[in-house]
Amino acid sequence: MAVAPNTPLLSRLVSASIAIANHAGGVIREVMKRGELGIVEKENARDLQTEADRAAQRCIISSLSKCFPKITIIGEEGEEESKSTSGIFDPASVPVVNINCPTDLSTLCEEEIVVWVDPLDGTSEYTQGLLDHVTVLIGIASGGKALGGVIHQPYYNYQNPGADLGRTVWGVVGGDVGGMAVQPPPEGKLIVTTTRSHSSVTVNDAINAVGPDEVLRVGGAGHKVMLLLEGKAHIYVFASPGCKKWDTCAPQAVLEAAGGLLTDIQGSPIPYHSAAPHRNSTGVLATAAGLHHDTYIGKIPQNVKDNLKA
Ligand SMILES: Nc1ncnc2c1ncn2[C@@H]1O[C@H](COP(=O)(O)O)[C@@H](O)[C@H]1OP(=O)(O)O
Ligand SMILES: [Mg+2]
Ligand SMILES: [Mg+2]
Ligand SMILES: [Mg+2]
């Protein structure tokens, strides 16, 4: 369906990203259904890539760059999977989502935009059949800031036969959140979410220091931020250099659109310029809306912060 004339670029980009992320979710389910995952080890045995990561990236980058040829797009799975034009999807073939754009972001042009794409977040969990941990992440940045994001959960509802499979949540900082009803976490206790597959002594030291009543060890950066948005956890603590910009850009934008905050473990903003290092070497700490972020940053021990110097 055609977009109304004069629609700001950011609104068009978020709407197209919703459609493309949905389509990529179908690609991910299709690979799992066929059962030939084509698993490759990247940097080490805890860093895997499957045919679903590759095919979803081909689909997302080719489709986005066809619609927006001058934006910079950086995908987790690298150059080869970014050049391909196979699996292209035209977002104009599905209804437009009307996205409000804050006035100060309404004049952005394509050259000012960097899109960070994680075609499949939670790859370890995907290979282990923990399908509800998987998300597709498309994060939109400008001026080094995460401004818009789409989190698609291809397996949302997969344990409820008959219910609609998959859901897509989006947000624009200073604008709206859509695709879900954001819920506050319970009062009177502290639930922390963290990694289940990339733990370390430093990761656990940081968690213990914030004094949790409960720790939810789940896969994926997108999935953990969804737990904050769903009111199932209060904070996400990952004192490790394992996450990259494509893991955090979209979740950060959606969380901050909902009133939360995502920074590194020192409380400093994560920069999203195209030249920024891919690795979030100083870790990640995110808080749901209504929490006092600096209080938790203040509880992270100095030795943990020192272990994660840029
Ligand atoms: N040590 C690591 N090596 C590779 N990727 C990592 C590492 N730590 C975290 N990640 C990425 O960050 C996401 C969140 O981490 P975790 O699930 O451990 O909390 C992972 O799903 C993975 O993204 P991806 O699955 O897209 O490769
Ligand atoms: Mg990966
Ligand atoms: Mg990831
Ligand atoms: Mg990934």
PDB file of N, CA and C and ligand atoms in Angstrom, residues 42 47-48 53 57 76-77 117-123 135 137 246-247, ligand 4:
ATOM      1  N   LYS A  42      31.729 -19.153  14.019  1.00  0.00           N
ATOM      2  CA  LYS A  42      32.396 -17.917  13.595  1.00  0.00           C
ATOM      3  C   LYS A  42      33.677 -17.764  14.418  1.00  0.00           C
ATOM      4  N   ASP A  47      29.920 -18.833  19.241  1.00  0.00           N
ATOM      5  CA  ASP A  47      29.550 -17.790  18.271  1.00  0.00           C
ATOM      6  C   ASP A  47      29.177 -18.481  16.956  1.00  0.00           C
ATOM      7  N   LEU A  48      27.889 -18.826  16.827  1.00  0.00           N
ATOM      8  CA  LEU A  48      27.449 -19.644  15.690  1.00  0.00           C
ATOM      9  C   LEU A  48      26.701 -18.804  14.656  1.00  0.00           C
ATOM     10  N   ASP A  53      20.375 -17.272   9.846  1.00  0.00           N
ATOM     11  CA  ASP A  53      21.035 -15.961  10.021  1.00  0.00           C
ATOM     12  C   ASP A  53      21.389 -15.394   8.640  1.00  0.00           C
ATOM     13  N   GLN A  57      19.502 -12.220   6.804  1.00  0.00           N
ATOM     14  CA  GLN A  57      20.282 -11.002   6.504  1.00  0.00           C
ATOM     15  C   GLN A  57      20.188 -10.629   5.022  1.00  0.00           C
ATOM     16  N   GLU A  76      25.063  -8.058  10.945  1.00  0.00           N
ATOM     17  CA  GLU A  76      25.960  -8.924  11.719  1.00  0.00           C
ATOM     18  C   GLU A  76      26.721  -9.903  10.837  1.00  0.00           C
ATOM     19  N   GLU A  77      26.061 -10.428   9.817  1.00  0.00           N
ATOM     20  CA  GLU A  77      26.674 -11.547   9.096  1.00  0.00           C
ATOM     21  C   GLU A  77      27.607 -11.113   7.968  1.00  0.00           C
ATOM     22  N   VAL A 117      21.638  -4.124  11.694  1.00  0.00           N
ATOM     23  CA  VAL A 117      20.755  -5.271  11.481  1.00  0.00           C
ATOM     24  C   VAL A 117      21.317  -6.524  12.151  1.00  0.00           C
ATOM     25  N   ASP A 118      20.533  -7.093  13.054  1.00  0.00           N
ATOM     26  CA  ASP A 118      20.827  -8.435  13.570  1.00  0.00           C
ATOM     27  C   ASP A 118      19.720  -9.333  13.010  1.00  0.00           C
ATOM     28  N   PRO A 119      20.053 -10.101  11.963  1.00  0.00           N
ATOM     29  CA  PRO A 119      18.995 -10.853  11.268  1.00  0.00           C
ATOM     30  C   PRO A 119      18.383 -11.941  12.140  1.00  0.00           C
ATOM     31  N   LEU A 120      19.159 -12.414  13.113  1.00  0.00           N
ATOM     32  CA  LEU A 120      18.656 -13.453  14.036  1.00  0.00           C
ATOM     33  C   LEU A 120      19.441 -13.294  15.331  1.00  0.00           C
ATOM     34  N   ASP A 121      18.778 -12.781  16.334  1.00  0.00           N
ATOM     35  CA  ASP A 121      19.419 -12.627  17.645  1.00  0.00           C
ATOM     36  C   ASP A 121      18.989 -13.811  18.507  1.00  0.00           C
ATOM     37  N   GLY A 122      19.979 -14.447  19.135  1.00  0.00           N
ATOM     38  CA  GLY A 122      19.679 -15.649  19.907  1.00  0.00           C
ATOM     39  C   GLY A 122      19.977 -16.904  19.081  1.00  0.00           C
ATOM     40  N   THR A 123      21.064 -16.848  18.314  1.00  0.00           N
ATOM     41  CA  THR A 123      21.388 -17.985  17.436  1.00  0.00           C
ATOM     42  C   THR A 123      21.631 -19.262  18.234  1.00  0.00           C
ATOM     43  N   THR A 135      14.877 -13.283  18.113  1.00  0.00           N
ATOM     44  CA  THR A 135      14.272 -12.067  17.556  1.00  0.00           C
ATOM     45  C   THR A 135      15.026 -11.646  16.293  1.00  0.00           C
ATOM     46  N   LEU A 137      16.248  -8.070  14.631  1.00  0.00           N
ATOM     47  CA  LEU A 137      16.441  -6.706  15.142  1.00  0.00           C
ATOM     48  C   LEU A 137      16.863  -5.759  14.025  1.00  0.00           C
ATOM     49  N   TRP A 246      24.633  -4.235  16.628  1.00  0.00           N
ATOM     50  CA  TRP A 246      23.385  -4.740  16.050  1.00  0.00           C
ATOM     51  C   TRP A 246      22.542  -5.454  17.092  1.00  0.00           C
ATOM     52  N   ASP A 247      23.139  -5.881  18.217  1.00  0.00           N
ATOM     53  CA  ASP A 247      22.363  -6.516  19.288  1.00  0.00           C
ATOM     54  C   ASP A 247      21.577  -5.480  20.087  1.00  0.00           C
TER      55      ASP A 247
HETATM   56 MG    MG B   4      22.510 -12.493  15.247  1.00  0.00          MG
END
